[in-house]
XYZ file of C-alpha atoms in Angstrom:
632
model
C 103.166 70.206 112.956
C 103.232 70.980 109.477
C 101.639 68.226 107.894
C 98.765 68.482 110.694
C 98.451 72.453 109.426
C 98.082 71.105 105.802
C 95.444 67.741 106.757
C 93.729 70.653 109.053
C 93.361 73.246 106.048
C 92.490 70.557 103.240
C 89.693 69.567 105.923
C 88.642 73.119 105.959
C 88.775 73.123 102.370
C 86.498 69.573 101.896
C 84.288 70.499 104.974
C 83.722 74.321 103.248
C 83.348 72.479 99.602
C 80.989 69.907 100.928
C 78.881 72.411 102.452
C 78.630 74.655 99.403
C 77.525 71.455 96.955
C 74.977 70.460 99.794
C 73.637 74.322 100.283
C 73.699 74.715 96.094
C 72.234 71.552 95.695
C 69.337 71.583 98.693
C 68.835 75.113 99.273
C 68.312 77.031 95.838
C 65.493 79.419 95.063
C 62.521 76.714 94.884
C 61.199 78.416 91.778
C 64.313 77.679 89.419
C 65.523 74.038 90.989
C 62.308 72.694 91.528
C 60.807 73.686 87.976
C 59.674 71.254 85.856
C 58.522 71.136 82.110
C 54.719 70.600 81.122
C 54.125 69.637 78.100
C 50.659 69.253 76.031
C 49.820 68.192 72.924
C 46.790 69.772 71.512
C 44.413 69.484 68.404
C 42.062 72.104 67.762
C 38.644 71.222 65.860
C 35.541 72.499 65.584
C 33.002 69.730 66.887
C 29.542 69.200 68.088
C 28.519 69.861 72.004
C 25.013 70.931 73.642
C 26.658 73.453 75.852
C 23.011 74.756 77.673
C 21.917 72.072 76.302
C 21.095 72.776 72.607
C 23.357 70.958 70.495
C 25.764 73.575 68.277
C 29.047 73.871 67.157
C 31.990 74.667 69.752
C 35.492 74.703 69.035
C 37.205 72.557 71.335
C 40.549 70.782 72.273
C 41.091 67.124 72.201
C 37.446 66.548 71.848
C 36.961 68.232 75.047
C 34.938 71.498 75.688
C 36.138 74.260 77.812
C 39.598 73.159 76.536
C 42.153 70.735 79.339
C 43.044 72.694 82.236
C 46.882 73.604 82.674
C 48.297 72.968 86.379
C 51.674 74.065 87.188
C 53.938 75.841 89.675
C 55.531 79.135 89.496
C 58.690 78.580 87.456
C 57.393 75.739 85.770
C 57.927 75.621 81.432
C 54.835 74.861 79.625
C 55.128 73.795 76.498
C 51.933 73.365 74.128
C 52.470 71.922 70.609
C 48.830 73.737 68.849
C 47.883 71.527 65.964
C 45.386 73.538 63.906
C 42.496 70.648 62.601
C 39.913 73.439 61.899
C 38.005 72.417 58.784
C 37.056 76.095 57.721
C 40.309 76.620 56.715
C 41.126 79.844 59.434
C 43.891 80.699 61.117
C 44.609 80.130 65.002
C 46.084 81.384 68.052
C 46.182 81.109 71.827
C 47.046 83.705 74.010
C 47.592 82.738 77.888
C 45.604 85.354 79.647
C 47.359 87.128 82.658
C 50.474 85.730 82.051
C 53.441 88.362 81.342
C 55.727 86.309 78.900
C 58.737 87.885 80.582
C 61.868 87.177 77.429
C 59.255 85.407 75.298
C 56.717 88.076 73.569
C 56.709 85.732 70.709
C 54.690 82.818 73.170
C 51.968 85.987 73.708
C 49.183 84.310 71.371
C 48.006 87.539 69.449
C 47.374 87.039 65.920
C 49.239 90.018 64.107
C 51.303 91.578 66.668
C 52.917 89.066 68.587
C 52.935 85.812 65.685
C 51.331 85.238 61.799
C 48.059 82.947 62.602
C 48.746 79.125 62.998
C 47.741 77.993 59.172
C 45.083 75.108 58.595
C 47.238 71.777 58.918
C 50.029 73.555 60.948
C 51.477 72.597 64.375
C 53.241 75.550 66.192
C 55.306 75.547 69.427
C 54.138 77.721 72.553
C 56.873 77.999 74.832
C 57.038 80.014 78.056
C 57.767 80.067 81.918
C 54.632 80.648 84.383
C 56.330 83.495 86.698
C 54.097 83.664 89.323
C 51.331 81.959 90.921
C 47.562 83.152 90.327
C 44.320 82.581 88.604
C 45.208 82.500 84.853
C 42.957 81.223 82.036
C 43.774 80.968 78.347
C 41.667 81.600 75.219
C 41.465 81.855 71.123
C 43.110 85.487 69.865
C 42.011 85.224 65.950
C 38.853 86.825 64.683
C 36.293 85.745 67.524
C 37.334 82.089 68.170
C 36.658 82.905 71.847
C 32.886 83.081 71.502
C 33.193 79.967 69.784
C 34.411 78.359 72.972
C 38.155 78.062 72.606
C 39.288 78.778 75.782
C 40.222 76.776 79.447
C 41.624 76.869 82.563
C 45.393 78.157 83.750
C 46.197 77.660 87.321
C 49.686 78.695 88.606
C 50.407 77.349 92.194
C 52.947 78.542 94.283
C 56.644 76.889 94.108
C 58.073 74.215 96.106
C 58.524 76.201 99.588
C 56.497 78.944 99.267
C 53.118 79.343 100.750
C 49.792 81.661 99.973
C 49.053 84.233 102.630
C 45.663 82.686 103.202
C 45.355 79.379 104.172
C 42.477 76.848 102.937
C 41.426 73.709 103.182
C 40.696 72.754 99.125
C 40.138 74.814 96.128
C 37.457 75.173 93.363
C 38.069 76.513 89.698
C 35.418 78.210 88.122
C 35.737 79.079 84.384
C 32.665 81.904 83.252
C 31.701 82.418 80.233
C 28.530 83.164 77.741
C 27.333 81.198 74.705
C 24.724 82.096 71.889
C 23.401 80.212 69.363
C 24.394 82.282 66.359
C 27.615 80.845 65.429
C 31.005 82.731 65.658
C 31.726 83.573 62.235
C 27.893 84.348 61.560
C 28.478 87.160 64.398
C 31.709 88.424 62.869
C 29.218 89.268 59.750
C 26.517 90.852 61.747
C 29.225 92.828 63.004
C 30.810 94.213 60.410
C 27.537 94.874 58.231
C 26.414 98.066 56.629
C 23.303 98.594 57.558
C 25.109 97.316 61.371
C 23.653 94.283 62.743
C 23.616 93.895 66.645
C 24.514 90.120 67.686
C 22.199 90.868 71.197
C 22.591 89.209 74.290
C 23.756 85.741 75.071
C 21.410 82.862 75.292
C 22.861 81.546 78.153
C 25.816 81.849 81.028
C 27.950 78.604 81.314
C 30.017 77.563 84.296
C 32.818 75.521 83.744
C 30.823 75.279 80.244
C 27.816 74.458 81.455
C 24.276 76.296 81.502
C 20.722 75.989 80.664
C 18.681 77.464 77.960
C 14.513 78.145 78.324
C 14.678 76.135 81.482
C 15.770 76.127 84.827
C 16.529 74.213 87.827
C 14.897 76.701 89.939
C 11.811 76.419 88.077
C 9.439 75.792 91.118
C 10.440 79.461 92.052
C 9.408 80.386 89.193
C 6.341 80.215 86.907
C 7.915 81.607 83.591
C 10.168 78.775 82.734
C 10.047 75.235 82.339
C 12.197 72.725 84.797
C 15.356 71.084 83.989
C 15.614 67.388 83.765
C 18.654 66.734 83.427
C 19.500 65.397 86.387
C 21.886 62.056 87.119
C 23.107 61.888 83.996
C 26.934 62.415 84.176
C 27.346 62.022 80.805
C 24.824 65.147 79.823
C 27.069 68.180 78.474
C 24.817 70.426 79.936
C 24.401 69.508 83.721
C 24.774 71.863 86.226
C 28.300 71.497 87.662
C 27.850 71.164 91.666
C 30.174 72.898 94.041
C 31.153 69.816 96.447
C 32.131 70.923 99.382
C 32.822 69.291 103.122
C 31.451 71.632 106.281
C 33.232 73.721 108.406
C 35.981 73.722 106.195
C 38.042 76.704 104.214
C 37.699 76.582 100.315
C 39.465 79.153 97.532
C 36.967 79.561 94.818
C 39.366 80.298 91.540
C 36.813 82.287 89.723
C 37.587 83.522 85.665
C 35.513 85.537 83.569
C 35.872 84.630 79.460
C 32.694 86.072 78.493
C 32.642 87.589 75.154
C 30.195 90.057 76.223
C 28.902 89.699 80.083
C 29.224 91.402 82.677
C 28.275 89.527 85.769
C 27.503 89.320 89.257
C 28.217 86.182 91.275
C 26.775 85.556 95.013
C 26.362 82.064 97.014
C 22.954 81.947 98.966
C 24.032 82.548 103.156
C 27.470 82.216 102.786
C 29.633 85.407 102.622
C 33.083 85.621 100.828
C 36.799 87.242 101.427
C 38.234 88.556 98.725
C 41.902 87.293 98.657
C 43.605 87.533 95.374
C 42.800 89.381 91.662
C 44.331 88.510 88.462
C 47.640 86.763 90.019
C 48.147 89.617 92.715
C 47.000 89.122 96.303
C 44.570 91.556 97.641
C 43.968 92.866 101.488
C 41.631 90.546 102.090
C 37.736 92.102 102.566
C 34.398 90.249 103.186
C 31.499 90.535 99.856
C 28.228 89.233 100.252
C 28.126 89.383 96.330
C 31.015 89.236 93.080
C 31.451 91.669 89.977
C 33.711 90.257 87.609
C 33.861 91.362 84.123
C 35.457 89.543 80.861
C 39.233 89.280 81.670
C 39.102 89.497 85.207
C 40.165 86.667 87.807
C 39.630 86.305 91.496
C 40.222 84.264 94.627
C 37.769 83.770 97.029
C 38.136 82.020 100.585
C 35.000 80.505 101.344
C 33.692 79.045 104.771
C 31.487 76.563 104.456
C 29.783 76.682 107.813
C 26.228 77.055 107.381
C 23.284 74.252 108.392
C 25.241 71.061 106.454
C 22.334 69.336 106.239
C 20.836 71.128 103.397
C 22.674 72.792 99.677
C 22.395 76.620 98.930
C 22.000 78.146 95.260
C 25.150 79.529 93.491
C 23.552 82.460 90.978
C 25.595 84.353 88.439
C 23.919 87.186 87.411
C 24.824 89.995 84.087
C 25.273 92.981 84.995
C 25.402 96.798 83.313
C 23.310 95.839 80.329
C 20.007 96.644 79.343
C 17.327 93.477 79.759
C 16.180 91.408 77.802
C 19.396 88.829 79.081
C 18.984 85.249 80.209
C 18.350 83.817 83.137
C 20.717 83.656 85.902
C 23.307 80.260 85.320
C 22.522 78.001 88.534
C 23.985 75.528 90.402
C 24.923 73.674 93.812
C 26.559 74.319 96.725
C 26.287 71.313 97.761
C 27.812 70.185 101.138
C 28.730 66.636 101.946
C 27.007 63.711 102.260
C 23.707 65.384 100.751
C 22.871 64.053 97.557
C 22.692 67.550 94.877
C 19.531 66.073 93.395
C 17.642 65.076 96.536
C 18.469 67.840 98.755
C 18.079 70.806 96.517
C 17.638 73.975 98.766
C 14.470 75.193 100.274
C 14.294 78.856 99.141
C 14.729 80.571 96.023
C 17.550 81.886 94.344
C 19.045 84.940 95.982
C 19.101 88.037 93.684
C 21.887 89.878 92.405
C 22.332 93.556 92.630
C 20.113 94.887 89.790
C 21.718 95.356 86.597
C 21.820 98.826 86.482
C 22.883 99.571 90.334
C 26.221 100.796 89.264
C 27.109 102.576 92.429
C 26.899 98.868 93.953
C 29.651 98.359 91.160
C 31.744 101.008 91.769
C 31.087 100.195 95.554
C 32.767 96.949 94.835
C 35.378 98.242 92.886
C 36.761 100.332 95.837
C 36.848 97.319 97.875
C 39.642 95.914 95.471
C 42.839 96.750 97.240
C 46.381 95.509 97.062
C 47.683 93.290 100.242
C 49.768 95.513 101.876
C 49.619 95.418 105.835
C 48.912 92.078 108.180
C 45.387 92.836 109.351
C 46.156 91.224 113.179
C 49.244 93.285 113.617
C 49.010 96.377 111.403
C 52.389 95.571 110.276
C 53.726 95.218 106.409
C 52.610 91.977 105.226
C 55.327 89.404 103.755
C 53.853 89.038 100.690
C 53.180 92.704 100.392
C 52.504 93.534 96.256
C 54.791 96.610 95.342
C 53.899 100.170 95.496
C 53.727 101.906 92.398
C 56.304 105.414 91.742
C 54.943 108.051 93.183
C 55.096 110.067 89.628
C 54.961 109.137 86.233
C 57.118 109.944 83.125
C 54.267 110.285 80.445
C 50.796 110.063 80.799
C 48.227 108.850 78.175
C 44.130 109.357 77.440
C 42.397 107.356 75.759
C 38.916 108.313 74.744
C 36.483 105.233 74.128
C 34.168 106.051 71.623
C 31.655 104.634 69.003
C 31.792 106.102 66.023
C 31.229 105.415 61.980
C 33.856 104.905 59.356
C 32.438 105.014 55.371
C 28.969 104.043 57.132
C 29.918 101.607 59.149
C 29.567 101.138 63.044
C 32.513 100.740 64.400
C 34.589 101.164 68.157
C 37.748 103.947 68.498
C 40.258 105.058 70.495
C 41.032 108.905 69.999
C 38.640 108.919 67.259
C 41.308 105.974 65.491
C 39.854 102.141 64.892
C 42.187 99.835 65.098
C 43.026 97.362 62.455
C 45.383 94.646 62.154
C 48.049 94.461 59.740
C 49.015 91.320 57.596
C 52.708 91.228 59.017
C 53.088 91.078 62.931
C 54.256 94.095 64.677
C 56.894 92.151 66.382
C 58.762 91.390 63.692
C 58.601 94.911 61.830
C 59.682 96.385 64.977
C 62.043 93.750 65.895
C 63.855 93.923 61.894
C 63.147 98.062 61.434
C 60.607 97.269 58.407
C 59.098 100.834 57.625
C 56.090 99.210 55.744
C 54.687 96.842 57.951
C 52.066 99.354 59.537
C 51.219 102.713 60.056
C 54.153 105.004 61.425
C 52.358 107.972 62.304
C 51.864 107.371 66.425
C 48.336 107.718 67.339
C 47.011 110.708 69.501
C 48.053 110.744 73.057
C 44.651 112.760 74.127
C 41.529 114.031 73.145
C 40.198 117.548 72.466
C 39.584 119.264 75.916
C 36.007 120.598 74.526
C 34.718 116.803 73.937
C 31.325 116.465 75.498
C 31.618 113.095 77.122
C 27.866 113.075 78.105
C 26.501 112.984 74.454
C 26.853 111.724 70.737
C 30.407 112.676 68.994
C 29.076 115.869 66.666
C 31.211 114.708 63.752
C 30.806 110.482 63.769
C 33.561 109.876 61.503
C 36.400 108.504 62.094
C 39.600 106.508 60.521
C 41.262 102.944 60.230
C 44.538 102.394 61.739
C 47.129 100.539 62.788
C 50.216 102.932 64.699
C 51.718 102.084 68.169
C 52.454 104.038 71.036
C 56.622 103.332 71.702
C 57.625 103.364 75.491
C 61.206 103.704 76.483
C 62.672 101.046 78.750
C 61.342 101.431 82.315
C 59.201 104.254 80.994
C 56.383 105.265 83.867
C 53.330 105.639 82.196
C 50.016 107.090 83.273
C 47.089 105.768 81.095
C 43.533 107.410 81.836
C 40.814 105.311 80.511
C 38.122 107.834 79.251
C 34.502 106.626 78.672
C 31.925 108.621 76.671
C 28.635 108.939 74.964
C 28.366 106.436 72.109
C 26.482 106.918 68.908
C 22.840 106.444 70.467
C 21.285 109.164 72.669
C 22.117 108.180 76.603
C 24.327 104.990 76.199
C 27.496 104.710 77.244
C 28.733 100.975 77.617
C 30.778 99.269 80.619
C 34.846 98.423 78.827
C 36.575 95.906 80.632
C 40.208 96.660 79.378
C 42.769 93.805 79.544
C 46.934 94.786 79.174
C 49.170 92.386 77.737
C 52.897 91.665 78.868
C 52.107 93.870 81.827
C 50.237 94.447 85.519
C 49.279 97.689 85.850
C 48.106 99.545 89.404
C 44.529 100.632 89.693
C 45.237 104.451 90.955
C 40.911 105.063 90.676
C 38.259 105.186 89.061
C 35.501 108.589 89.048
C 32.693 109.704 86.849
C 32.552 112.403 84.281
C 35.918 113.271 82.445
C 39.225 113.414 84.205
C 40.132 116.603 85.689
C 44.548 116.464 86.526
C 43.051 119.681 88.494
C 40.614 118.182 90.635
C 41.027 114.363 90.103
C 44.683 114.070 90.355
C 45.184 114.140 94.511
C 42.782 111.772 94.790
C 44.604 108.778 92.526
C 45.271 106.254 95.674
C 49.361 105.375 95.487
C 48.916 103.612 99.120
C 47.320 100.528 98.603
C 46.221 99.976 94.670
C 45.511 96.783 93.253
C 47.778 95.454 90.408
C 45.759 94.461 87.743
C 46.006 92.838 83.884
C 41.940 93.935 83.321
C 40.129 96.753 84.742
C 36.945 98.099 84.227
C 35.760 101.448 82.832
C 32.552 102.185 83.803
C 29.347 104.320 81.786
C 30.459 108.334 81.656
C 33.148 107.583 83.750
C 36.971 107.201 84.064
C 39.818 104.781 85.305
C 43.541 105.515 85.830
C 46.170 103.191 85.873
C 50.142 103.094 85.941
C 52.344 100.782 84.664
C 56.199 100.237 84.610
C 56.998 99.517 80.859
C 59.924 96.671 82.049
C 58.980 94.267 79.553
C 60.820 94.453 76.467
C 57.780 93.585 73.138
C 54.589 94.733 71.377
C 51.545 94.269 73.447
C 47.752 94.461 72.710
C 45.752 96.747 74.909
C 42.001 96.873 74.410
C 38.597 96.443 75.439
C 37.766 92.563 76.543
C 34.399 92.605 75.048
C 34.515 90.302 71.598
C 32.968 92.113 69.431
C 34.283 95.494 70.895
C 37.506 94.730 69.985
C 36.354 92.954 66.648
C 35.205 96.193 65.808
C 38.431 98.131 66.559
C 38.460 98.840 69.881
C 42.370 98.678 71.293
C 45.757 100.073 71.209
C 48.949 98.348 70.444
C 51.748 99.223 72.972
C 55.628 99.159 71.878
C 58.436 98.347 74.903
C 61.569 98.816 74.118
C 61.686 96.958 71.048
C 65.620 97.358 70.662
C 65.783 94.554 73.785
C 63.657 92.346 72.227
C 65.474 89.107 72.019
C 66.430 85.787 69.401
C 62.693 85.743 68.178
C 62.234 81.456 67.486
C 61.826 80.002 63.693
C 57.981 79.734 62.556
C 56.810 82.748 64.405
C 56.846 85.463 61.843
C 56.362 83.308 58.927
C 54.133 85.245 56.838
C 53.697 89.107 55.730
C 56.938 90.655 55.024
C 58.388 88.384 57.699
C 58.320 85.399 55.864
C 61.083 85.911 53.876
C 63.441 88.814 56.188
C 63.294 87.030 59.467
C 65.926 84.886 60.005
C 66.327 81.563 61.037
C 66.630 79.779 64.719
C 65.367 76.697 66.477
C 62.087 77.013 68.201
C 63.434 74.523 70.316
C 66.447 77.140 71.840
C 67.278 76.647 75.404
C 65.038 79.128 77.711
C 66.828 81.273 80.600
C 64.901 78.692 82.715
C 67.107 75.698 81.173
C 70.066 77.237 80.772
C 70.294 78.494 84.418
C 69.933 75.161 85.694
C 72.016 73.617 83.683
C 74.948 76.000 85.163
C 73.801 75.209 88.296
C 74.338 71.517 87.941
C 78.000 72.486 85.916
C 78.819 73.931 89.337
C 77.628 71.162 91.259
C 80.230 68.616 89.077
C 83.123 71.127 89.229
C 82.433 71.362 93.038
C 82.351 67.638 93.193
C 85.576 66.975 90.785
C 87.633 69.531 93.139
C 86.383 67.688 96.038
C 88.071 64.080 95.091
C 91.645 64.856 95.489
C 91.249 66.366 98.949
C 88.461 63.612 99.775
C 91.933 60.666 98.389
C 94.308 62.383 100.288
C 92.939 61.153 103.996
């Protein structure tokens, strides 16, 4: 009896062992076992391309302009090994737009805060895990590299196991942007001239790095341009790129706004759209007839393609909030299966964007922009539900955007303060306590309560520099985006302001200046949309909140080029005490270069090293097994 109480327990034993090693090994959290490692190998040169068409100079990678997509799953480790081939001798930098760099602030891709610039000849490592799935893009962060076209794609799908909250039947990436002819660096001296010199608008809008210049495939609609022919040509650089779709199917449209300057407006001719996700955080999902995205922003759209099939419909993207002369609106093809796009080209003109200065169809939009919170059949809390933000904050910030002059010359500020850059990265001064890497002195945390929003600042000057704003560790902080007058009479700009390291909830948005009084009980804590970019709009203001949980030095500024090229940001502090084991070849120039220590780019990630203790405990589990497995 006793020896059948000991075989019975050491089969309880195996049959509880066995099931642990099968549940360990088959039933993990999808987005840690199932990971994987992507791994690119880039050159970046400069390199000729006829993006609308006119042949110019683009920056591009691997010979290819916009730059290879990146495809991976949430979880996933991308590794990019940047070789800089640049034959103008300048430094480089990527930064992955949208994504947090949770434990790896160093991977950010900000030139000055986060690394020293890749040098001419250099190859540096970008290492980092893709947390969550979402429309991501990623794009040059040295001088103004991203109007010279370095930028691409950045798609995050869901994990093994997981599933959207929308279904669709196929997907569509979009990639906006806007091109001139002036090259890059010839804009970074317009910019910073004295007497100033104004780069104007773009010469064209590109999709997926495509447009047209002083010609248009609408042209029969219109007798002040001259028709395309461009036309069955694959190989032509600046052919439209054709939205092929099947009828009567579901299709996400991944739309991404790079634009150095442009604001636009995108709508599909008959064919309405549900709004679905924003900047990797779903939204409660809302019909637009039309699209305002602005540079930084991303968006899903769920489209239903079931209109006549027999003929294609115009896609238009449109700018928006700036004064004409612009160009033309970028067109292309919606074209639905088996037409041809160059035989059945649609019957009816383009259809027309809001105009460009309707902003209350902006702001109308805005509103619509709402985080996913309830199930819209049963009224119930949705699964994939984003968080609410805290109810209060612990400090709240203003930040007055403002154009002003410094020694004569025209330049953006923040609380009357231009940011500039210093020459050693504000990750490793913070990270080592050096006291001369920047300026100490914090910035101003508001603006005089007697500035008149609504005209020209009274006294223009202003200063350089280069102090941060420290946040504690899980510090709540309010930030109120405040828009004003700039130095011409009755101009005040649109900001599209992008947030490193960090989502942020949209609380509102309201015109004039922000009255706590008045303002205040109307912030919306319900159902706000988490955000990385958010738009401020002409006389107006935008609150946000954030949770400061992510342990680095992050850029926050206005998305426009040369907005920020002409000092228009913040730099944020978290927590710089938990900053961790900061990788060899990151900080390798300023006062860095010769305090930082020493350790292997190549050390193991959290993502690595919790999988490899997963498979330790798989072998232990196994080894323990083999006795009791001998025994019968």
């Amino acid at each position: 009896m006793g020896g059948l109480f000991i075989s019975l327990r050491r089969s309880h034993t195996i049959s509880v062992l066995v099931t642990i090693m099968f549940l360990t090994l088959f039933f993990e959290n999808p987005t840690v076992d199932a990971a994987e490692m992507k791994t690119y190998n880039w050159e970046v040169a400069y390199m000729k391309w006829s993006p609308d068409c006119v042949e110019n100079t683009v920056i591009g990678i691997n010979g290819q302009f916009p730059g290879p997509e990146i495809r991976a799953k949430a979880g996933d480790t991308i590794v990019v090994n940047l070789s800089n081939k640049l034959n103008t001798k300048e430094g480089l930098v990527i930064h992955w737009h949208g994504i947090r760099q949770l434990d790896t602030p160093w991977a950010d891709g900000t030139a000055s805060v986060s690394q020293c610039a890749i040098n001419p000849g250099a190859t540096f490592q970008y290492r980092f895990i893709v947390d969550r799935a979402g429309t991501y893009f990623y794009h040059g962060h040295y001088e103004m590299q991203r109007a010279a076209g370095l930028y691409g794609s950045l798609i995050v799908d869901v994990a093994d196991g997981k599933i959207e909250p929308f279904p669709y039947h196929g997907e569509i990436n979009l990639l906006l942007s806007d091109w001139w002819h002036q090259s890059a660096h010839d804009q970074e001296v317009a910019l910073s001239s004295n007497p100033f010199r104004w780069i104007g608008e773009p010469q064209s809008i590109l999709i997926n790095g495509r447009g047209q210049y002083n010609c248009s495939i609408a042209a029969k609609y219109d007798n002040t341009t001259n028709y395309c022919n461009i036309y069955g040509r694959p190989s032509d650089q600046c052919e439209p790129y054709a939205l092929t779709v099947e009828p009567s199917k579901f299709y996400r449209l991944r739309i991404a706004s790079t634009t150095s300057l442009a604001s636009l407006n995108l709508v599909i001719a008959n064919h309405r759209m549900i709004l679905v996700e924003a900047d990797g955080n779903y939204l409660q999902p809302k019909y637009v007839t039309n699209l305002d995205i602005y540079s930084g922003e991303s968006y899903s759209v769920i489209l239903n393609t079931g209109q006549d099939p027999s003929v294609n419909y115009w896609v238009s993207l449109s700018q928006r909030g700036r004064k004409p002369p612009f160009p033309p609106p970028a067109l292309t093809i919606l074209n639905y299966k088996p037409n041809s796009v160059f035989d059945v080209m649609p019957s009816s003109p383009p259809p027309l964007s809001p105009a460009w200065d309707d902003l209350a169809q902006s702001r109308n939009f805005t509103n619509k922009v709402l985080g996913l919170q309830v199930d819209g059949i049963s009224l119930q809390p949705h699964p994939s539900a984003i968080p609410r933000p805290p109810v209060r904050h612990d400090r709240r910030i203003f930040l007055l955007n403002t154009q002003i002059k410094i020694d004569g010359y025209v330049k953006w500020s923040v609380n009357n303060i231009s940011l500039v850059l210093p020459t050693t990265p504000y990750l490793g001064s913070l990270k080592f306590g050096l006291k001369n890497g920047f300026n100490a002195t914090t910035p101003p945390e508001t603006f005089p309560s007697t500035y008149d929003i609504t005209k020209p600042p009274a006294n223009p000057n202003s200063t350089y520099g280069s102090g941060v704003y420290n946040f504690k560790h899980m510090e709540i902080v309010d930030v109120i985006l405040q828009n004003a007058n700039a130095l011409g009479e009755g101009v005040s700009e649109i900001h599209p302001w992008h947030l490193h390291g960090h989502d942020f909830w949209v609380l509102g948005y309201g015109d004039g200046k922000f009255s706590e009084e008045n303002d205040e009980k109307n912030l919306n804590l319900v159902n706000p949309p988490l955000r990385n970019t958010v738009v401020v709009f002409p006389y107006g203001w935008t609150a946000i909140r954030f949770i400061a949980d992510n342990p680095g030095v992050w850029p926050f500024h206005c998305h426009i080029e040369p907005h920020l090229h002409m000092g228009m940001g913040v730099i944020f502090a978290v927590a710089a005490d938990k900053i961790k084991q900061i990788p060899n070849g990151v900080l390798d120039c300023g006062l860095t270069a010769t305090t930082a220590p020493t350790i292997s780019n190549n050390a193991v990630g959290p993502l690595v090293r919790l999988n490899i203790f997963h498979y330790v405990v798989h072998v232990a589990l196994l080894v323990i097994s083999i006795p009791c497995i001998k025994f019968f």
